[in-house]
Amino acid sequence: MQFSAKQVAGILGGTIEGNDEVMVSSLSKIEEGKPGSISFLANPLYTQYIYDTEASLVIVNDNLELSAPVKHATLLRVPSAEKAFAKLLEMYNQIKLNKSGISPQAFVSDKASVGENAYIGEFAVISEGARLGKNVKIYPQVYIGDNVVIGDNTTIFAGVKIYSDCVVGSNCIFHSGTVIGSDGFRFATGEGAQKIPQIGNVIIEDDVELGANCAIDRATLGSTILRRGVKFDNFIHIAHNVEVGENCYFAAHTVVAGSTRIGKNVMTSGQVGIVGHLQVADNTIVTAQSGLSKSVTRPGEVLMGSPAFDANKYRKAFVHFRNLDGIVNRLTEVEKQLKNKV
Amino acid sequence: MQFSAKQVAGILGGTIEGNDEVMVSSLSKIEEGKPGSISFLANPLYTQYIYDTEASLVIVNDNLELSAPVKHATLLRVPSAEKAFAKLLEMYNQIKLNKSGISPQAFVSDKASVGENAYIGEFAVISEGARLGKNVKIYPQVYIGDNVVIGDNTTIFAGVKIYSDCVVGSNCIFHSGTVIGSDGFRFATGEGAQKIPQIGNVIIEDDVELGANCAIDRATLGSTILRRGVKFDNFIHIAHNVEVGENCYFAAHTVVAGSTRIGKNVMTSGQVGIVGHLQVADNTIVTAQSGLSKSVTRPGEVLMGSPAFDANKYRKAFVHFRNLDGIVNRLTEVEKQLKNKV
Amino acid sequence: MQFSAKQVAGILGGTIEGNDEVMVSSLSKIEEGKPGSISFLANPLYTQYIYDTEASLVIVNDNLELSAPVKHATLLRVPSAEKAFAKLLEMYNQIKLNKSGISPQAFVSDKASVGENAYIGEFAVISEGARLGKNVKIYPQVYIGDNVVIGDNTTIFAGVKIYSDCVVGSNCIFHSGTVIGSDGFRFATGEGAQKIPQIGNVIIEDDVELGANCAIDRATLGSTILRRGVKFDNFIHIAHNVEVGENCYFAAHTVVAGSTRIGKNVMTSGQVGIVGHLQVADNTIVTAQSGLSKSVTRPGEVLMGSPAFDANKYRKAFVHFRNLDGIVNRLTEVEKQLKNKV
């Protein structure tokens, strides 16, 4: 799609400076702007780029003061360039993702129900007893198992697999390769690891976004639960019977073992591990590659290390660790002096 | 499906106390019991819940003594509530997974063979020369490459990909997103990393369960092998030409590099790494986030750290690490005293 | 396929010793050779196996001297057994992977273009506006989103998902389960983590190989870039707006956070983490399970630990760490002696 500068001003408001007929069809950063693209300038550190950028249209703040002529770009002055651009991004995204209709090459069980205005792509499978809400977007090659429930406006990208009996809220987004409801990793010990049937499910509340290639295991009994607003990066592993509280935010390759209960607003950096059967208080922060091995009872702690403890203490200990050779040399020197005194 | 309490007693044996016509259709934990569900009570710590649970039917031990009236639940007394419930779980699971028939929307090569009573779901691909055993369950969107062999009673969940020439035993379970037989990561060094063709395969013996989103690479030449009874959690990476011994048990995000040979009954916790070309003795245990960098020759060692060494020694060293600031302060104090004495 | 020893000699050149009519149909290691297989002997350490190997045909160096009769194998003498076998491997691989034709069960948008001699397998999706080069191989169940461009001779194995607007070069290989172009993990903070639309793309240059189950996120704006010759093992996570330089080589479970720029020929071992917004110099090496938390400005550094620093210093410090209990005992002894002197 192409828009003229004038049409963009019609959508976002603001005042045009320059050629209002210039056409734009893509978005760019101001320092990488190409003809035909639209960009924005909000951070004063980037003002230097406005004069030479090849972007055809740049959204700027009303109060921007120029110290030289702008060579190529038409400007659109608005009260907040950042907000206007965010609005534009969202519109662009909505247009890009505006798939609709049920592909004749999808499989939809005649015992499934699909809400109005749904999109179901090629080679997707909607199994018996599944119930899909309104405006749901199911991309190609997605698998929705028996009796799965999906709330309104949820988008599920190509190839996601959701096992039977799981429940998904509204306004969720799941990225490709993510698996929801696979069996928990539990085997009775003793001679030959006997499989314990995993007959619970996964419940995912509203406004949850899961990155690519995550795996959320079903509960043995009961439910593995992701509360409202949870956001996961790629490769997150959530074991059976875990509960993740509202608005938790886990970076890539975070692993949570079975039956752990995590409070609200907990943040992990990449490659964090959390062992099973813990309670983790609200607002806990775990730094990259750390391993939480004990429950956290005081909200807001920052933890580091494997096993993890207070991050400030960890950093202090690590400074000494780096210098251990020097410390041992000091100790050896002390021993020598003591010996000489004897 | 719905069953009456009387029907459940007919299956499990035991004596009913209460309404034997009450209907149940789901399973629950006693502390989360809902009307229409069946639960069990084996652990005395949970006896407190029996009086108020809303589960419609609770399986209890013969010798349970009640100290108050049970408000809602019908009881079924059996010799072992735990075993009876496990039996019930297994039956429930079997019914849930009892898919059958070959979907007309699957692709089955006319040069493939499929054993009796197989299930092949929609958009699955069974390639030329593949041979599937009896009672095999292939869920939708699975890919079975050329000449792959799958033993009897093996279940492969939606979206698993198995590359050509791999061999899978009987009674295996593979979860969604798992990839078997992708190329090993080997490139000839020198100018431009030249690909070394990976023309071996993967052999998986009987009774192996693989979690979601695992990747088991094919051998360069010969076979990558998972021996009988191996159980993997999610996101396990097994590189080319690795051999994993019988009944090994790897937790999520464990990584094994190329050509390593692992003995029997080896256990890893989450995010463990094992470097290439090692020999790991039977019954070795590696704790979470540890990295094994040397062969283990003595069976039954417990290893910790990165690089890993004896876990008890690691824990002792780690106590001092946490206290390094205090240790350095003691050293500084000693130095000061010595100086003052000079 | 079967070939006689004479036919193999016809392809590779060289002189036959023994039965030139013996038939071979598979490849094996010399120490695991089976009748009907072809093997090679280049490393003198393996010469011992030549006498008893059951391989039917063994490629050996011209100048091999035998100290006993060869029991079973026909020999093919060539100037370099290693090079001849590599050539054979490559031919074998090409035959094995020589799929062609567009399956009538694939979905190819009539607004997509497909180059000559392409293979598109069952249940693959080629979306509107996609452009595929010559000799491209798209295995079953692959998803190619809107406007994706794929260069000549690229092979994409079963189940890979490529989101809209991504660009892939020539001669690339992507393994099953890999996801390209999923949204970056960026949310505006404040009340409720507001999604920031991710409208950039991923650009992958020529000669890139990605292992199984990788995830390469699209840029927020602009492009996430993998330069020419990049090789990734399985489970690699590349966040939004990252740039990975030419010929980088990342082992399994390596994680790179957002906006980091990595130079050429950088190597990581398994489970390495690299935090966001860094610059990493050419030829940097990061050892297994290490975490890079600061930019690297000097090319060729070797880094270890979490957070990582110079590997030699790390190893020295780690020797002391293992011995911390002994060090603390020495300190305690020193304190005791000092006290006694007072």
Short mmCIF file of N, CA and C in Angstrom, two decimals, chain A residues 119-167:
data_model
loop_
_atom_site.label_atom_id
_atom_site.label_comp_id
_atom_site.label_asym_id
_atom_site.label_seq_id
_atom_site.Cartn_x
_atom_site.Cartn_y
_atom_site.Cartn_z
N TYR A 119 -10.15 -16.15 11.23
CA TYR A 119 -9.26 -16.57 10.15
C TYR A 119 -8.69 -17.93 10.51
N ILE A 120 -8.80 -18.88 9.61
CA ILE A 120 -8.18 -20.19 9.81
C ILE A 120 -7.42 -20.53 8.54
N GLY A 121 -6.08 -20.63 8.66
CA GLY A 121 -5.22 -20.79 7.49
C GLY A 121 -5.14 -22.23 7.00
N GLU A 122 -4.42 -22.42 5.92
CA GLU A 122 -4.28 -23.72 5.28
C GLU A 122 -3.65 -24.75 6.23
N PHE A 123 -4.17 -25.94 6.17
CA PHE A 123 -3.60 -27.10 6.87
C PHE A 123 -3.61 -26.94 8.39
N ALA A 124 -4.39 -25.97 8.89
CA ALA A 124 -4.65 -25.91 10.33
C ALA A 124 -5.65 -27.01 10.67
N VAL A 125 -5.59 -27.48 11.93
CA VAL A 125 -6.51 -28.52 12.41
C VAL A 125 -7.25 -27.98 13.62
N ILE A 126 -8.57 -27.96 13.53
CA ILE A 126 -9.41 -27.57 14.67
C ILE A 126 -10.19 -28.82 15.05
N SER A 127 -9.83 -29.43 16.19
CA SER A 127 -10.35 -30.77 16.52
C SER A 127 -11.73 -30.71 17.16
N GLU A 128 -12.27 -31.89 17.34
CA GLU A 128 -13.57 -32.12 17.93
C GLU A 128 -13.74 -31.40 19.27
N GLY A 129 -14.83 -30.69 19.40
CA GLY A 129 -15.14 -30.07 20.69
C GLY A 129 -14.41 -28.75 20.92
N ALA A 130 -13.53 -28.33 20.01
CA ALA A 130 -12.83 -27.05 20.19
C ALA A 130 -13.82 -25.90 20.02
N ARG A 131 -13.58 -24.82 20.78
CA ARG A 131 -14.46 -23.65 20.68
C ARG A 131 -13.59 -22.40 20.52
N LEU A 132 -13.73 -21.76 19.35
CA LEU A 132 -12.92 -20.57 19.05
C LEU A 132 -13.79 -19.32 19.11
N GLY A 133 -13.26 -18.25 19.75
CA GLY A 133 -14.02 -17.01 19.91
C GLY A 133 -14.07 -16.19 18.63
N LYS A 134 -14.53 -14.95 18.78
CA LYS A 134 -14.64 -14.02 17.64
C LYS A 134 -13.27 -13.47 17.26
N ASN A 135 -13.11 -13.17 15.98
CA ASN A 135 -11.90 -12.49 15.49
C ASN A 135 -10.62 -13.25 15.78
N VAL A 136 -10.75 -14.53 16.03
CA VAL A 136 -9.56 -15.34 16.28
C VAL A 136 -8.80 -15.52 14.97
N LYS A 137 -7.46 -15.44 15.04
CA LYS A 137 -6.65 -15.71 13.84
C LYS A 137 -5.79 -16.94 14.08
N ILE A 138 -6.07 -17.98 13.30
CA ILE A 138 -5.33 -19.23 13.40
C ILE A 138 -4.54 -19.38 12.11
N TYR A 139 -3.23 -19.21 12.18
CA TYR A 139 -2.40 -19.27 10.97
C TYR A 139 -2.24 -20.72 10.47
N PRO A 140 -1.68 -20.87 9.28
CA PRO A 140 -1.54 -22.22 8.71
C PRO A 140 -0.80 -23.18 9.64
N GLN A 141 -1.19 -24.46 9.52
CA GLN A 141 -0.46 -25.57 10.15
C GLN A 141 -0.51 -25.55 11.67
N VAL A 142 -1.42 -24.73 12.24
CA VAL A 142 -1.65 -24.77 13.69
C VAL A 142 -2.47 -26.01 14.03
N TYR A 143 -2.21 -26.58 15.21
CA TYR A 143 -3.01 -27.71 15.69
C TYR A 143 -3.74 -27.31 16.97
N ILE A 144 -5.06 -27.39 16.92
CA ILE A 144 -5.90 -27.13 18.09
C ILE A 144 -6.55 -28.45 18.47
N GLY A 145 -6.17 -29.01 19.63
CA GLY A 145 -6.63 -30.34 20.03
C GLY A 145 -8.08 -30.37 20.48
N ASP A 146 -8.54 -31.55 20.85
CA ASP A 146 -9.92 -31.74 21.28
C ASP A 146 -10.26 -30.82 22.46
N ASN A 147 -11.43 -30.21 22.37
CA ASN A 147 -12.01 -29.46 23.49
C ASN A 147 -11.23 -28.22 23.91
N VAL A 148 -10.28 -27.80 23.11
CA VAL A 148 -9.54 -26.58 23.45
C VAL A 148 -10.47 -25.37 23.28
N VAL A 149 -10.34 -24.41 24.22
CA VAL A 149 -11.13 -23.18 24.15
C VAL A 149 -10.18 -22.01 23.89
N ILE A 150 -10.52 -21.16 22.91
CA ILE A 150 -9.70 -19.99 22.59
C ILE A 150 -10.58 -18.75 22.65
N GLY A 151 -10.16 -17.73 23.43
CA GLY A 151 -10.97 -16.53 23.61
C GLY A 151 -10.93 -15.60 22.39
N ASP A 152 -11.69 -14.53 22.45
CA ASP A 152 -11.81 -13.58 21.34
C ASP A 152 -10.48 -12.89 21.04
N ASN A 153 -10.28 -12.56 19.77
CA ASN A 153 -9.16 -11.71 19.32
C ASN A 153 -7.78 -12.31 19.54
N THR A 154 -7.72 -13.58 19.81
CA THR A 154 -6.41 -14.20 20.01
C THR A 154 -5.81 -14.59 18.65
N THR A 155 -4.48 -14.35 18.51
CA THR A 155 -3.76 -14.66 17.27
C THR A 155 -2.76 -15.77 17.52
N ILE A 156 -2.82 -16.82 16.72
CA ILE A 156 -1.92 -17.97 16.89
C ILE A 156 -1.19 -18.18 15.57
N PHE A 157 0.14 -17.95 15.61
CA PHE A 157 0.93 -17.98 14.37
C PHE A 157 1.21 -19.41 13.89
N ALA A 158 1.73 -19.49 12.69
CA ALA A 158 1.88 -20.77 11.98
C ALA A 158 2.58 -21.84 12.82
N GLY A 159 1.96 -22.99 12.89
CA GLY A 159 2.62 -24.16 13.43
C GLY A 159 2.55 -24.34 14.93
N VAL A 160 1.86 -23.46 15.66
CA VAL A 160 1.68 -23.67 17.11
C VAL A 160 0.85 -24.93 17.33
N LYS A 161 1.17 -25.70 18.40
CA LYS A 161 0.42 -26.91 18.73
C LYS A 161 -0.19 -26.77 20.12
N ILE A 162 -1.50 -26.92 20.22
CA ILE A 162 -2.18 -26.87 21.52
C ILE A 162 -2.88 -28.20 21.74
N TYR A 163 -2.44 -28.92 22.80
CA TYR A 163 -3.00 -30.24 23.09
C TYR A 163 -4.43 -30.11 23.65
N SER A 164 -5.09 -31.23 23.69
CA SER A 164 -6.50 -31.30 24.11
C SER A 164 -6.75 -30.67 25.48
N ASP A 165 -7.93 -30.09 25.62
CA ASP A 165 -8.46 -29.65 26.91
C ASP A 165 -7.81 -28.39 27.48
N CYS A 166 -6.91 -27.76 26.75
CA CYS A 166 -6.32 -26.52 27.25
C CYS A 166 -7.28 -25.34 27.02
N VAL A 167 -7.09 -24.29 27.82
CA VAL A 167 -7.98 -23.14 27.77
C VAL A 167 -7.14 -21.87 27.60
#
